[in-house]
């Protein structure tokens, strides 16, 4: 009978209720961590799903200590020091549909209602990161501006990944024209099924490494490098295919155009590598800014090398020029120099910290044993003296090597509470809205065209949560409920 009962499938409503219970438990766990930690930061974004509904998603970054949560659940007083296992953790806090407009007022209202429902106070919020949309960042009506009316100490930031995309977007007219020509060639072959089949057959007969070109879409920015690399590698095959059917074949007869195509493949590879390095979980904003700053310095380095006639930094272009030694490189050097200068100035425009040096006083957080960082730290004299004492403490130095920055700061908090609390607060802000974008990718998989009526709020939370549901507690609640109300309902 047990095996027969196991084979009985649950109804769709029962499955939905189970998902809802698990989702609410996961959110409650995050709320408990926020209240226990006395501080958190947010990243928020909204996107439209397959059915046209706007979905608001919020992730939080919070100092996480299992000891603190355990004492809260048991209704016990907190011990004096509960930081042994503390680290900064990222969790999904909210996924809700916006039924009407996606204005700053509407977004703030949903967040504020959620905070009131779960007794989360706005003064606990340290920072908010968004994609820079007007609904988020408007001076008076934006959701962040309204949040600052509740807590004027909230620090807002524009997603570094979004700023990177904006800074990389602009290019000279001649390079933009080269990119458009490449897209036209790809569309000429890919948009016509017959052409696509004939091109594949040609590649097979020649024995090419690849059999097809790749589509280019403006939204998928990281695909640009692969698209350009593929058409550059198949340039001979594409030329043979177009020679008798389209005037676009003339582009491959122009050596300067092919050089520009190779350079675009190279430079977008470097931009993509920076973008990918900024993605992922647990990135501290200081680390992200250091990577952007290093890339900015590389741009200046590359400009100087190109001015001296050295193009080794761009291997695809260099290899092509080595195979065509008779090509005059002065024209392509000028094009590259102009583009690198534009990139250099665009990075300064979108990343103010490259020139302002706003983080100089915070280097002590990630490198506490450097005297220069201690001397320039935005701390009181007493706190700087504490840092100087730590420089000769072998125990702290070994601990710093073995643990992450946040774990180290949590351990040091046992002896220097105020100093470590200041460091942890500075480490809390998000640098990007990567987690929201990743959640939207999950959303497209969960809510598809055949399942366009799916209520996404609970399913998405369960899908992307970094926590595990408290199954035993949920089961106990179900037993208690059934005991009181009978077995016919849940």
XYZ file of C-alpha atoms in Angstrom:
490
model
C 0.000 0.000 0.000
C 2.882 2.347 0.727
C 4.244 1.974 -2.809
C 0.735 2.519 -4.238
C 0.304 5.690 -2.214
C 3.700 6.993 -3.393
C 2.592 6.608 -7.013
C -0.430 8.886 -6.498
C 0.399 12.261 -8.022
C -0.452 15.504 -6.263
C -2.927 17.879 -7.854
C -1.676 21.089 -9.438
C -3.168 23.142 -6.580
C -1.375 21.000 -3.992
C 1.961 21.474 -5.779
C 1.325 25.213 -5.973
C 0.608 25.378 -2.232
C 3.799 23.451 -1.468
C 5.853 25.867 -3.593
C 4.171 28.809 -1.868
C 4.934 27.420 1.606
C 8.582 26.799 0.714
C 8.933 30.261 -0.852
C 7.445 32.005 2.186
C 9.777 30.056 4.470
C 12.815 31.056 2.393
C 11.796 34.728 2.447
C 11.172 34.555 6.187
C 14.685 33.208 6.695
C 16.129 36.183 4.800
C 13.996 38.608 6.825
C 15.295 37.052 10.055
C 18.875 37.455 8.855
C 18.268 41.138 7.992
C 16.743 41.937 11.372
C 19.492 40.039 13.203
C 22.338 41.683 11.271
C 21.115 45.265 11.762
C 22.137 46.223 8.215
C 21.790 45.183 4.577
C 22.098 46.447 1.013
C 19.804 45.880 -1.966
C 19.933 45.480 -5.711
C 16.645 45.818 -7.561
C 15.421 45.669 -11.123
C 12.227 45.033 -13.052
C 11.592 43.190 -16.283
C 8.633 42.050 -18.376
C 7.828 38.348 -18.611
C 6.382 36.394 -21.557
C 2.803 37.391 -20.655
C 3.600 41.121 -20.557
C 3.590 41.445 -16.754
C 6.267 43.583 -15.096
C 8.141 41.641 -12.413
C 10.045 43.393 -9.620
C 12.987 41.423 -8.186
C 15.094 42.383 -5.165
C 18.238 40.726 -3.826
C 19.879 41.641 -0.526
C 23.400 41.346 0.795
C 23.520 40.852 4.544
C 26.056 39.802 7.208
C 25.004 36.241 7.891
C 25.566 34.439 11.172
C 23.927 31.108 11.957
C 24.451 31.723 15.668
C 22.350 34.894 15.560
C 19.486 33.230 13.670
C 19.483 30.248 16.016
C 19.109 32.458 19.085
C 16.279 34.430 17.473
C 14.356 31.271 16.555
C 14.762 29.957 20.109
C 13.746 33.355 21.571
C 17.007 33.482 23.533
C 19.046 36.634 24.290
C 21.918 37.251 21.904
C 25.378 36.449 23.274
C 27.912 39.250 23.410
C 29.888 37.938 20.404
C 28.172 35.958 17.661
C 30.522 36.441 14.735
C 32.477 33.190 14.561
C 30.775 31.990 11.359
C 29.683 35.326 9.969
C 30.131 36.238 6.343
C 28.308 38.474 3.865
C 25.710 36.423 1.993
C 23.434 37.274 -0.953
C 19.780 36.208 -0.989
C 16.638 36.895 -3.004
C 14.195 38.899 -0.887
C 11.297 39.657 -3.164
C 9.662 38.812 -6.473
C 6.380 40.594 -7.090
C 4.403 41.602 -10.178
C 3.739 45.302 -10.753
C 0.065 45.270 -11.778
C -0.047 48.776 -13.212
C 2.689 51.272 -14.006
C 6.420 50.712 -13.425
C 6.978 54.186 -11.969
C 9.272 55.022 -9.090
C 6.247 55.619 -6.867
C 4.746 52.211 -7.677
C 8.061 50.378 -7.175
C 8.696 52.095 -3.839
C 5.143 51.358 -2.680
C 5.607 47.618 -3.253
C 8.951 47.610 -1.416
C 7.629 49.714 1.473
C 4.541 47.492 1.871
C 6.788 44.421 1.983
C 9.040 46.066 4.598
C 6.032 47.016 6.754
C 4.581 43.507 6.502
C 7.848 41.928 7.683
C 8.893 44.642 10.185
C 12.001 45.646 8.222
C 13.070 49.206 9.027
C 14.434 51.492 6.335
C 17.267 52.723 8.563
C 18.790 49.222 8.274
C 19.301 49.733 4.523
C 22.850 50.847 3.730
C 22.862 51.010 -0.081
C 20.751 50.388 -3.197
C 22.093 49.379 -6.620
C 19.958 49.727 -9.769
C 20.295 49.770 -13.551
C 20.090 53.569 -13.667
C 16.574 53.746 -15.139
C 14.624 56.943 -14.473
C 12.019 55.067 -12.417
C 14.823 54.011 -10.073
C 17.127 57.037 -9.970
C 14.853 60.039 -10.598
C 15.779 62.924 -8.274
C 12.296 63.453 -6.862
C 9.984 60.657 -8.043
C 12.488 57.796 -8.347
C 12.155 54.849 -5.986
C 15.644 55.465 -4.537
C 14.798 59.140 -3.880
C 11.675 58.021 -2.003
C 13.741 55.512 -0.033
C 16.103 58.321 0.953
C 13.149 60.198 2.400
C 12.933 57.307 4.864
C 16.715 57.084 5.356
C 18.878 59.875 3.952
C 22.065 57.863 4.591
C 21.268 55.324 1.845
C 24.008 55.229 -0.814
C 22.844 54.626 -4.390
C 24.947 53.224 -7.210
C 24.550 52.538 -10.921
C 25.222 48.937 -11.990
C 28.863 48.623 -13.104
C 27.924 46.084 -15.798
C 25.414 48.513 -17.264
C 27.937 51.346 -17.203
C 30.495 49.079 -18.859
C 28.024 48.362 -21.680
C 27.321 52.076 -22.165
C 31.020 52.983 -22.165
C 31.807 50.241 -24.719
C 28.934 51.070 -27.041
C 30.220 54.137 -28.838
C 32.783 53.809 -31.597
C 34.012 55.774 -34.591
C 31.839 55.985 -37.698
C 34.169 53.816 -39.768
C 34.203 51.007 -37.167
C 30.444 51.245 -36.757
C 30.076 50.947 -40.526
C 32.358 47.883 -40.506
C 30.214 46.247 -37.837
C 27.029 46.990 -39.795
C 28.550 45.526 -42.958
C 29.413 42.335 -41.082
C 25.829 42.096 -39.791
C 24.458 42.579 -43.339
C 26.660 39.751 -44.624
C 25.551 37.449 -41.807
C 21.874 38.268 -42.358
C 22.192 37.715 -46.104
C 23.329 34.152 -45.466
C 21.437 33.272 -42.276
C 18.056 34.842 -43.054
C 17.554 32.736 -46.173
C 17.286 28.986 -45.413
C 18.524 28.086 -48.892
C 21.612 30.282 -48.538
C 22.273 28.819 -45.087
C 22.141 25.256 -46.449
C 24.332 26.079 -49.449
C 26.870 27.829 -47.237
C 26.984 24.847 -44.874
C 27.570 22.535 -47.853
C 30.391 24.784 -49.098
C 32.087 24.736 -45.684
C 31.822 20.940 -45.510
C 33.361 20.519 -48.978
C 36.264 22.814 -48.128
C 36.765 21.183 -44.723
C 36.297 24.314 -42.635
C 36.415 24.206 -38.842
C 32.973 25.849 -38.690
C 29.890 25.215 -40.792
C 27.736 28.260 -40.019
C 27.858 31.941 -39.093
C 26.359 33.315 -35.865
C 23.523 35.805 -35.582
C 24.210 39.189 -33.999
C 21.703 40.688 -31.560
C 22.159 44.079 -29.926
C 20.646 42.907 -26.635
C 23.145 40.066 -26.205
C 26.218 42.266 -26.029
C 28.647 39.471 -25.130
C 27.828 37.608 -28.343
C 29.354 40.357 -30.470
C 32.899 39.071 -30.158
C 31.911 35.490 -31.112
C 29.926 36.768 -34.107
C 32.855 38.820 -35.411
C 35.368 36.080 -34.687
C 33.309 33.523 -36.612
C 32.908 35.678 -39.741
C 36.618 36.563 -39.631
C 37.611 32.880 -39.447
C 35.245 32.023 -42.327
C 36.117 35.100 -44.402
C 37.482 33.031 -47.310
C 34.427 30.776 -47.409
C 32.058 33.765 -47.157
C 33.899 35.498 -50.000
C 33.587 32.433 -52.241
C 29.881 32.164 -51.452
C 29.129 35.851 -52.085
C 31.407 36.366 -55.080
C 28.790 35.437 -57.693
C 25.634 36.451 -55.828
C 26.153 39.691 -53.898
C 28.138 42.914 -54.009
C 28.935 42.375 -50.304
C 31.826 40.169 -51.458
C 33.716 43.374 -52.305
C 34.176 43.987 -48.565
C 36.545 41.038 -48.305
C 38.607 42.378 -51.212
C 39.277 45.507 -49.148
C 42.257 44.698 -46.880
C 41.546 47.726 -44.668
C 38.002 46.485 -44.036
C 39.288 43.014 -43.061
C 41.836 44.651 -40.719
C 39.082 46.616 -39.016
C 37.004 43.437 -38.701
C 39.932 41.639 -37.036
C 40.505 44.549 -34.662
C 36.834 44.598 -33.643
C 36.993 40.870 -32.858
C 40.086 41.496 -30.705
C 38.850 44.530 -28.804
C 35.417 43.044 -28.092
C 37.129 39.964 -26.723
C 38.985 42.143 -24.221
C 35.818 44.057 -23.320
C 33.940 40.780 -22.875
C 36.640 39.392 -20.605
C 36.293 42.437 -18.355
C 32.506 42.100 -18.369
C 32.600 38.409 -17.453
C 35.113 39.044 -14.659
C 32.639 41.511 -13.119
C 29.816 38.946 -13.092
C 29.125 36.323 -10.459
C 28.289 35.999 -6.794
C 30.019 37.668 -3.876
C 31.913 40.374 -5.783
C 32.877 43.253 -3.524
C 32.449 46.696 -5.027
C 36.110 47.518 -4.318
C 37.278 44.501 -6.320
C 35.017 45.404 -9.233
C 36.265 48.981 -9.302
C 39.874 47.773 -9.188
C 39.259 45.627 -12.288
C 37.717 48.549 -14.165
C 40.608 50.788 -13.126
C 43.157 48.209 -14.338
C 41.406 47.943 -17.711
C 41.395 51.734 -18.000
C 45.163 51.763 -17.501
C 45.512 49.054 -20.157
C 43.697 51.294 -22.631
C 46.336 53.992 -22.086
C 49.094 51.380 -22.400
C 47.623 50.064 -25.674
C 47.359 53.569 -27.111
C 51.066 54.128 -26.558
C 51.988 50.756 -28.045
C 49.854 51.329 -31.149
C 51.381 54.798 -31.600
C 54.787 53.061 -31.757
C 53.530 50.646 -34.419
C 53.123 47.656 -32.081
C 49.853 45.707 -32.490
C 50.754 42.545 -30.542
C 47.932 43.221 -28.042
C 45.461 42.314 -30.792
C 46.458 38.764 -31.849
C 43.813 38.236 -34.575
C 44.778 41.455 -36.324
C 48.513 40.826 -35.797
C 48.290 37.359 -37.321
C 46.450 38.700 -40.358
C 49.017 41.470 -40.873
C 51.857 38.949 -40.564
C 50.267 36.948 -43.397
C 49.885 40.133 -45.476
C 53.207 41.865 -44.922
C 52.678 44.297 -47.810
C 49.732 45.998 -46.070
C 50.302 49.599 -44.954
C 49.404 49.600 -41.258
C 49.286 53.379 -40.792
C 45.575 53.606 -41.579
C 44.523 50.850 -39.182
C 46.827 52.282 -36.486
C 45.022 55.602 -36.773
C 41.619 53.917 -36.544
C 42.672 51.900 -33.489
C 44.191 54.918 -31.742
C 41.026 56.971 -32.222
C 38.856 54.156 -30.910
C 41.035 53.540 -27.852
C 41.013 57.262 -27.065
C 37.225 57.275 -27.268
C 37.015 54.218 -25.021
C 39.402 55.841 -22.559
C 37.296 59.017 -22.322
C 34.010 57.070 -22.144
C 35.282 55.037 -19.180
C 36.176 58.272 -17.380
C 32.675 59.589 -18.117
C 30.826 56.550 -16.759
C 33.231 55.584 -13.952
C 33.828 58.729 -11.906
C 36.050 56.908 -9.405
C 38.773 56.636 -12.089
C 39.584 60.324 -11.626
C 38.051 61.256 -8.283
C 39.988 58.746 -6.181
C 36.901 58.351 -3.984
C 38.035 54.980 -2.615
C 41.533 56.004 -1.540
C 40.409 56.340 2.070
C 38.903 52.836 2.052
C 41.859 50.763 0.875
C 42.553 49.798 4.499
C 39.476 47.553 4.376
C 40.915 45.129 1.815
C 44.593 45.722 2.628
C 44.827 46.483 6.359
C 48.558 45.881 6.824
C 49.785 48.542 4.392
C 51.008 51.707 6.133
C 50.113 53.950 3.171
C 46.531 52.705 3.304
C 46.414 53.288 7.056
C 47.751 56.843 6.755
C 45.173 57.740 4.063
C 42.248 55.967 5.784
C 39.135 58.029 6.487
C 39.247 57.076 10.170
C 39.812 58.735 13.504
C 43.313 58.843 14.966
C 42.362 56.197 17.541
C 41.126 53.838 14.827
C 44.258 54.403 12.746
C 46.345 53.534 15.798
C 44.404 50.264 16.133
C 45.249 49.441 12.512
C 48.931 50.195 13.173
C 48.860 47.807 16.134
C 47.405 45.123 13.851
C 50.274 45.425 11.334
C 52.653 43.667 13.763
C 50.093 41.139 14.997
C 51.093 37.776 13.558
C 47.763 36.206 14.512
C 45.773 38.740 12.470
C 48.152 38.432 9.527
C 47.741 34.648 9.368
C 43.987 34.972 9.723
C 43.856 37.475 6.837
C 45.655 34.978 4.571
C 43.277 32.126 5.426
C 39.902 33.887 5.410
C 37.925 36.148 3.088
C 37.860 39.872 3.790
C 34.388 39.720 5.313
C 35.200 36.692 7.471
C 38.394 38.395 8.631
C 36.509 41.565 9.570
C 33.927 39.524 11.458
C 36.670 37.796 13.464
C 38.448 41.070 14.233
C 35.105 42.437 15.441
C 35.596 40.458 18.645
C 38.333 42.873 19.686
C 37.628 45.970 17.568
C 33.880 46.131 17.142
C 33.477 49.701 15.864
C 36.316 49.460 13.347
C 35.132 46.142 11.906
C 31.518 47.303 11.803
C 32.610 50.245 9.661
C 34.509 47.919 7.321
C 31.573 45.506 6.963
C 29.204 48.394 6.214
C 31.534 49.511 3.418
C 31.621 45.940 2.030
C 27.835 45.554 1.938
C 26.892 47.560 -1.210
C 26.325 45.680 -4.456
C 28.400 46.699 -7.460
C 25.969 45.423 -10.084
C 22.472 44.035 -10.649
C 23.915 40.727 -11.875
C 21.751 38.628 -9.542
C 18.571 40.294 -10.797
C 19.602 39.712 -14.416
C 20.362 36.077 -13.625
C 16.941 35.748 -11.999
C 15.318 37.151 -15.142
C 17.109 34.451 -17.132
C 15.534 31.870 -14.811
C 12.208 33.631 -15.307
C 12.310 33.013 -19.064
C 12.843 29.295 -18.380
C 10.103 29.014 -15.757
C 7.397 31.137 -17.380
C 7.242 30.073 -21.014
C 4.666 30.572 -23.742
C 2.799 27.324 -22.912
C 2.897 28.307 -19.209
C 2.178 32.025 -19.602
C -0.484 32.029 -16.839
C 1.986 30.803 -14.220
C 2.126 32.942 -11.063
C 5.839 33.639 -10.896
C 6.205 35.148 -7.412
C 6.811 31.907 -5.504
C 8.364 29.762 -8.242
C 11.205 32.194 -8.937
C 12.116 32.557 -5.269
C 12.403 28.769 -4.878
C 14.373 28.521 -8.125
C 17.121 31.053 -7.335
C 17.255 31.012 -3.529
C 20.628 30.298 -1.931
C 18.979 28.930 1.216
C 17.404 25.575 2.003
C 13.790 25.419 3.220
C 13.169 24.307 6.793
C 11.254 21.187 5.766
C 10.842 19.816 9.288
C 9.254 23.068 10.470
C 6.939 23.146 7.471
C 5.867 19.567 8.073
C 5.200 20.290 11.738
C 2.981 23.240 10.806
C 1.001 21.023 8.425
C 0.506 18.400 11.154
C -0.619 21.032 13.646
C -3.023 22.577 11.136
C -4.574 19.222 10.246
C -4.958 18.299 13.905
C -6.911 21.491 14.562
C -8.972 21.674 11.341
C -9.324 18.072 10.233
C -7.862 16.193 7.283
C -10.099 17.667 4.558
C -8.180 20.933 4.324
C -4.636 22.162 4.630
